[in-house]
Short mmCIF file of C-alpha atoms in Angstrom, two decimals:
data_model
loop_
_atom_site.label_atom_id
_atom_site.label_comp_id
_atom_site.label_asym_id
_atom_site.label_seq_id
_atom_site.Cartn_x
_atom_site.Cartn_y
_atom_site.Cartn_z
CA MET V 1 0.27 0.01 -0.30
CA ILE V 2 3.04 1.78 -0.18
CA GLY V 3 2.25 5.98 -2.15
CA GLU V 4 -1.85 4.88 -2.48
CA ALA V 5 -3.77 6.43 -0.66
CA ALA V 6 -5.53 4.91 2.49
CA PRO V 7 -9.07 4.38 2.68
CA SER V 8 -11.01 7.84 4.27
CA THR V 9 -12.50 6.47 6.70
CA SER V 10 -15.20 9.38 7.19
CA PRO V 11 -17.76 9.46 7.43
CA GLU V 12 -19.64 10.56 4.28
CA PHE V 13 -17.28 7.93 2.63
CA LEU V 14 -18.36 4.80 4.91
CA ALA V 15 -22.37 6.03 4.47
CA PRO V 16 -22.47 4.02 1.30
CA LEU V 17 -21.02 0.92 3.60
CA PHE V 18 -23.96 0.34 5.75
CA ARG V 19 -26.98 2.11 3.90
CA CYS V 20 -29.44 -0.75 4.33
CA THR V 21 -33.56 -1.95 4.37
CA VAL V 22 -34.55 -2.53 8.31
CA LEU V 23 -36.35 -5.25 7.51
CA GLN V 24 -39.35 -6.70 10.40
CA PRO V 25 -38.31 -9.69 11.81
CA PRO V 26 -40.91 -12.50 9.97
CA ARG V 27 -44.62 -12.95 11.35
CA TYR V 28 -45.30 -16.49 12.20
CA LEU V 29 -49.42 -17.45 11.59
CA VAL V 30 -50.26 -20.53 12.46
CA PRO V 31 -53.89 -21.26 11.03
CA PRO V 32 -55.88 -22.99 12.75
CA ASN V 33 -56.39 -26.49 11.44
CA GLU V 34 -52.34 -26.96 12.69
CA ARG V 35 -52.41 -24.87 16.15
CA VAL V 36 -51.43 -27.05 18.78
CA VAL V 37 -53.93 -28.17 21.32
CA THR V 38 -52.70 -29.41 25.15
CA HIS V 39 -55.61 -31.02 25.86
CA PRO V 40 -58.92 -33.16 23.88
CA PRO V 41 -61.08 -32.20 22.51
CA ILE V 42 -64.80 -31.69 24.56
CA ASP V 43 -67.15 -33.91 23.91
CA VAL V 44 -70.82 -32.94 23.39
CA VAL V 45 -73.93 -34.17 22.78
CA ALA V 46 -76.53 -32.28 20.98
CA GLY V 47 -80.64 -33.19 20.13
CA VAL V 48 -82.96 -31.74 17.20
CA ILE V 49 -85.86 -32.82 18.33
CA ARG V 50 -89.87 -31.22 16.27
CA ARG V 51 -93.31 -31.65 17.09
CA ASP V 52 -95.38 -33.11 14.55
CA ASP V 53 -96.29 -29.61 13.21
CA GLY V 54 -92.25 -28.89 12.22
CA GLN V 55 -91.12 -27.02 15.00
CA LEU V 56 -88.24 -27.21 16.15
CA LEU V 57 -87.39 -27.26 20.62
CA ILE V 58 -84.07 -24.95 21.13
CA THR V 59 -83.38 -23.82 24.87
CA GLN V 60 -81.36 -21.13 26.37
CA ARG V 61 -77.82 -21.65 28.36
CA LEU V 62 -77.56 -20.40 31.49
CA ALA V 63 -76.34 -16.68 31.76
CA ASP V 64 -73.04 -18.52 34.16
CA ASP V 65 -72.19 -20.83 32.03
CA THR V 66 -69.98 -20.53 29.42
CA LEU V 67 -72.23 -19.40 26.03
CA GLY V 68 -73.94 -17.94 28.45
CA GLY V 69 -77.65 -16.73 27.08
CA TYR V 70 -76.39 -18.54 24.09
CA TRP V 71 -79.13 -20.70 22.08
CA GLU V 72 -78.43 -23.75 21.53
CA PHE V 73 -80.30 -28.04 21.13
CA PRO V 74 -80.76 -29.12 24.49
CA GLY V 75 -77.59 -31.89 25.41
CA GLY V 76 -74.71 -30.90 26.73
CA LYS V 77 -70.71 -33.01 27.83
CA VAL V 78 -70.40 -37.09 27.59
CA ASP V 79 -69.26 -37.62 30.42
CA PRO V 80 -65.02 -39.74 30.60
CA GLY V 81 -66.36 -43.10 29.39
CA GLU V 82 -70.70 -42.60 27.70
CA GLU V 83 -71.07 -43.56 24.51
CA LEU V 84 -72.41 -40.50 22.99
CA LYS V 85 -76.34 -41.74 23.20
CA ALA V 86 -76.61 -42.58 26.28
CA ALA V 87 -75.22 -38.99 27.31
CA LEU V 88 -77.69 -37.87 25.98
CA HIS V 89 -80.07 -39.72 27.28
CA ARG V 90 -79.09 -38.03 31.13
CA GLU V 91 -78.62 -34.79 29.77
CA LEU V 92 -82.45 -33.48 28.04
CA ARG V 93 -83.77 -35.94 31.14
CA GLU V 94 -81.89 -33.87 34.11
CA GLU V 95 -81.72 -30.59 30.76
CA ILE V 96 -84.91 -30.26 30.20
CA GLY V 97 -87.27 -32.64 32.80
CA VAL V 98 -88.36 -36.11 29.10
CA GLU V 99 -87.70 -39.21 28.19
CA THR V 100 -86.20 -39.83 24.73
CA GLU V 101 -85.57 -42.26 21.87
CA ILE V 102 -82.73 -41.15 20.38
CA GLY V 103 -82.40 -41.74 16.55
CA ALA V 104 -79.77 -41.36 14.16
CA GLU V 105 -77.19 -38.84 14.09
CA ILE V 106 -78.08 -36.17 11.52
CA HIS V 107 -74.61 -33.87 12.26
CA HIS V 108 -71.61 -34.62 13.40
CA ILE V 109 -68.26 -31.06 13.28
CA VAL V 110 -65.36 -30.56 15.46
CA HIS V 111 -64.65 -27.21 16.19
CA ALA V 112 -61.29 -24.63 17.05
CA TYR V 113 -62.24 -22.78 19.49
CA PRO V 114 -60.05 -19.69 20.99
CA ASP V 115 -59.61 -21.97 25.32
CA ARG V 116 -61.28 -25.50 23.42
CA ASP V 117 -61.76 -27.55 20.91
CA VAL V 118 -65.68 -29.37 21.01
CA ARG V 119 -65.99 -32.68 18.94
CA LEU V 120 -70.45 -31.87 19.02
CA TYR V 121 -72.69 -34.86 18.26
CA PHE V 122 -75.98 -33.52 16.51
CA TYR V 123 -78.76 -36.29 17.16
CA ASP V 124 -82.70 -36.95 16.34
CA VAL V 125 -84.26 -37.24 19.59
CA ARG V 126 -88.48 -38.16 19.88
CA ILE V 127 -89.65 -37.79 23.03
CA LEU V 128 -91.18 -40.76 24.95
CA SER V 129 -92.72 -38.98 28.11
CA GLY V 130 -92.77 -35.69 29.59
CA GLU V 131 -93.00 -31.95 28.32
CA PRO V 132 -90.18 -29.62 28.42
CA GLN V 133 -89.54 -28.04 31.40
CA LYS V 134 -86.77 -25.19 32.02
CA LEU V 135 -84.67 -27.63 34.53
CA GLU V 136 -80.80 -26.52 33.65
CA VAL V 137 -81.89 -23.92 31.30
CA ALA V 138 -82.46 -20.59 31.20
CA ASP V 139 -85.25 -21.20 28.94
CA LEU V 140 -86.83 -22.49 26.00
CA ARG V 141 -89.14 -21.74 22.50
CA TRP V 142 -90.25 -24.93 20.65
CA VAL V 143 -89.61 -22.74 17.33
CA THR V 144 -89.64 -23.05 12.87
CA THR V 145 -86.04 -24.10 11.45
CA ASP V 146 -87.09 -19.59 10.13
CA GLU V 147 -86.59 -18.38 13.28
CA LEU V 148 -83.81 -20.18 13.58
CA MET V 149 -81.66 -17.40 12.47
CA ASN V 150 -83.73 -14.81 15.11
CA TYR V 151 -81.40 -16.32 17.62
CA GLN V 152 -78.09 -16.41 19.07
CA PHE V 153 -76.00 -19.44 18.46
CA PRO V 154 -72.67 -20.57 19.01
CA ASP V 155 -71.30 -20.55 15.98
CA ALA V 156 -69.77 -24.61 16.05
CA ASP V 157 -73.88 -25.01 15.17
CA ARG V 158 -73.72 -22.51 12.48
CA PRO V 159 -73.20 -26.01 10.08
CA LEU V 160 -76.03 -27.74 11.47
CA LEU V 161 -78.56 -24.69 11.19
CA ASN V 162 -77.69 -23.83 7.61
CA GLN V 163 -78.29 -27.62 6.87
CA LEU V 164 -81.99 -27.68 8.91
CA ARG V 165 -82.57 -24.00 6.76
CA GLY V 166 -81.68 -25.94 3.20
CA VAL V 167 -78.64 -23.43 3.56
CA GLY V 168 -75.33 -24.14 1.85
#
């Protein structure tokens, strides 16, 4: 380097060397179907009960329940080791005081809520004895399929509601 000028270390000379665009770190968004679930899904059964005039029975969740105030088809959680139809028969007796005949499964869905996953099994149900009462529900109503959309249901019930209404 004898006879050559040493490279300048002045800020004007170095500035082009250090100009760059600062990149933000990548954001990794996990699609819902790739979430890591740390607990098993909750099995839930519900009954679609129809009267002879075609109206369906819906019940309102108690205010202090998860999704309190929402409407749903009557039913509830399956106990460990319990068969699905036996669980539905028990839940309908406890919630609305009726004895039932559980028919065929008419819909099944797995739904991811932010805090848990649920597997919902919907069955066609016929009341054998008793009149529905508000035992463990806030309210109950007989509604037409068109009236279903006037009530706030959990997101997991939407596909069944659409099926019952002949939509989608």
